[in-house]
């Protein structure tokens, strides 16, 4: 029975890898088509690279939003598969000329690594008395609210049946750190503006939600408008290279 179970697991893992590769190919083909449209519109190489980096960055935000909304994506097996998919996308981006230090998928990759390894390491070190703030340097792209959600949602399918539960000690520590930063006028290590402070005092729930999720739709609409404006100035007739972009967040989120 053990051998049969191992075989089924291996087959399942292979199928997931094939599915991930197909989704990556579909996603990158959409991006390549958009870049081709930009090239035909005589958009400079520099601007094409800027567009690509921004699209990948918005994809990164969309993926992280899905992790923070859907507990099933925060399992060990799902996080491991997503991390592999992101590495494939990162390799493709490097091949397209995106600089390695751009770290276009930094948020999602950090979230995956946090779920897979760093959460346990940080919780263990914190329980031994090390200051929590000094342990969070590896997850600097994530807010404290996002880390709290990942701790609450992260789980291992193989150990959950043995009674292992959420690490409430780490969640408590993160919440205390967030409260200290707010009291000292900081959000995730950055000083609060006076307007931000007033907003937080009037509606803490909305402010917390802003720190948890990215408004990808609003960012995407603004970015598309700016790029279309540039393209319109470069060609005789207006063109819209964004028709293929509509399904991208859904495709990547399902990886």
Coordinates of C-alpha atoms in Angstrom, one line a residue, residues 27-146:
X27 CA 0.9 33.3 -19.9
X28 CA 4.3 34.1 -21.5
X29 CA 2.7 33.7 -25.0
X30 CA 0.2 36.4 -24.1
X31 CA 3.0 38.7 -22.9
X32 CA 5.1 38.1 -26.0
X33 CA 2.1 39.0 -28.2
X34 CA 1.7 42.3 -26.3
X35 CA 5.4 43.1 -26.6
X36 CA 5.2 42.3 -30.3
X37 CA 2.3 44.8 -30.6
X38 CA 4.4 47.4 -28.9
X39 CA 7.3 46.8 -31.2
X40 CA 5.1 47.1 -34.2
X41 CA 3.9 50.4 -32.8
X42 CA 7.5 51.6 -32.8
X43 CA 7.7 51.8 -29.0
X44 CA 11.3 52.0 -27.8
X45 CA 13.0 48.9 -26.3
X46 CA 13.4 50.8 -23.1
X47 CA 9.7 51.5 -22.8
X48 CA 8.9 47.9 -23.8
X49 CA 11.0 46.7 -20.9
X50 CA 9.3 49.1 -18.5
X51 CA 5.9 47.8 -19.7
X52 CA 7.0 44.2 -19.2
X53 CA 8.3 44.9 -15.7
X54 CA 5.1 46.6 -14.7
X55 CA 2.9 43.8 -16.1
X56 CA 5.0 41.2 -14.2
X57 CA 4.8 43.3 -11.0
X58 CA 1.0 43.6 -11.3
X59 CA 0.9 39.8 -11.9
X60 CA 3.0 39.4 -8.7
X61 CA 0.4 41.5 -6.8
X62 CA -2.5 39.5 -8.2
X63 CA -0.9 36.2 -7.2
X64 CA -0.2 37.4 -3.7
X65 CA -3.8 38.6 -3.4
X66 CA -5.0 35.1 -4.2
X67 CA -2.7 33.5 -1.6
X68 CA -4.1 35.9 1.0
X69 CA -7.7 35.2 0.1
X70 CA -7.7 31.4 -0.4
X71 CA -6.5 29.2 2.4
X72 CA -6.2 26.2 0.1
X73 CA -3.4 27.9 -1.8
X74 CA -1.4 28.2 1.4
X75 CA -0.8 24.5 1.9
X76 CA 2.8 23.2 1.7
X77 CA 2.2 21.4 -1.6
X78 CA 0.4 24.3 -3.3
X79 CA 3.1 26.8 -2.2
X80 CA 5.8 24.4 -3.4
X81 CA 4.2 24.1 -6.9
X82 CA 3.6 27.9 -7.1
X83 CA 7.2 28.6 -6.2
X84 CA 8.3 26.4 -9.1
X85 CA 5.9 28.2 -11.4
X86 CA 7.2 31.6 -10.3
X87 CA 10.8 30.4 -10.9
X88 CA 9.9 29.4 -14.4
X89 CA 8.3 32.8 -15.1
X90 CA 11.3 34.5 -13.5
X91 CA 13.7 32.6 -15.9
X92 CA 11.5 33.6 -18.8
X93 CA 11.6 37.2 -17.8
X94 CA 15.4 37.2 -17.5
X95 CA 15.5 35.7 -21.0
X96 CA 13.4 38.7 -22.2
X97 CA 16.0 41.2 -20.8
X98 CA 14.5 41.9 -17.4
X99 CA 17.4 42.6 -15.0
X100 CA 17.9 40.0 -12.3
X101 CA 17.8 42.7 -9.6
X102 CA 14.4 43.8 -10.7
X103 CA 12.9 41.0 -8.6
X104 CA 9.5 41.2 -10.4
X105 CA 8.0 38.3 -8.4
X106 CA 9.6 39.2 -5.0
X107 CA 6.3 39.4 -3.1
X108 CA 4.9 36.0 -4.2
X109 CA 8.3 34.2 -4.0
X110 CA 8.8 35.6 -0.5
X111 CA 5.3 34.5 0.5
X112 CA 6.0 30.9 -0.8
X113 CA 9.3 30.7 1.0
X114 CA 7.7 32.0 4.1
X115 CA 5.0 29.3 3.9
X116 CA 7.5 26.6 3.1
X117 CA 10.5 27.3 5.4
X118 CA 10.8 30.8 6.9
X119 CA 7.6 30.7 9.0
X120 CA 8.8 27.8 11.0
X121 CA 12.3 29.2 11.3
X122 CA 11.0 32.6 12.5
X123 CA 8.5 31.1 14.9
X124 CA 11.2 28.9 16.4
X125 CA 13.7 31.7 16.8
X126 CA 11.0 34.0 18.2
X127 CA 10.0 31.4 20.8
X128 CA 13.6 31.3 22.0
X129 CA 13.6 35.0 22.7
X130 CA 15.1 36.6 19.6
X131 CA 13.5 40.0 18.7
X132 CA 10.8 39.5 16.0
X133 CA 11.7 42.6 14.0
X134 CA 15.2 41.4 13.4
X135 CA 13.9 38.1 12.1
X136 CA 11.7 39.6 9.3
X137 CA 14.5 40.9 7.0
X138 CA 13.9 38.1 4.6
X139 CA 10.3 39.0 4.1
X140 CA 10.7 42.8 3.6
X141 CA 8.4 42.8 0.5
X142 CA 5.4 41.7 2.7
X143 CA 3.5 43.8 5.2
X144 CA 2.9 42.7 8.8
X145 CA -0.8 42.2 8.0
X146 CA 0.1 39.9 5.1

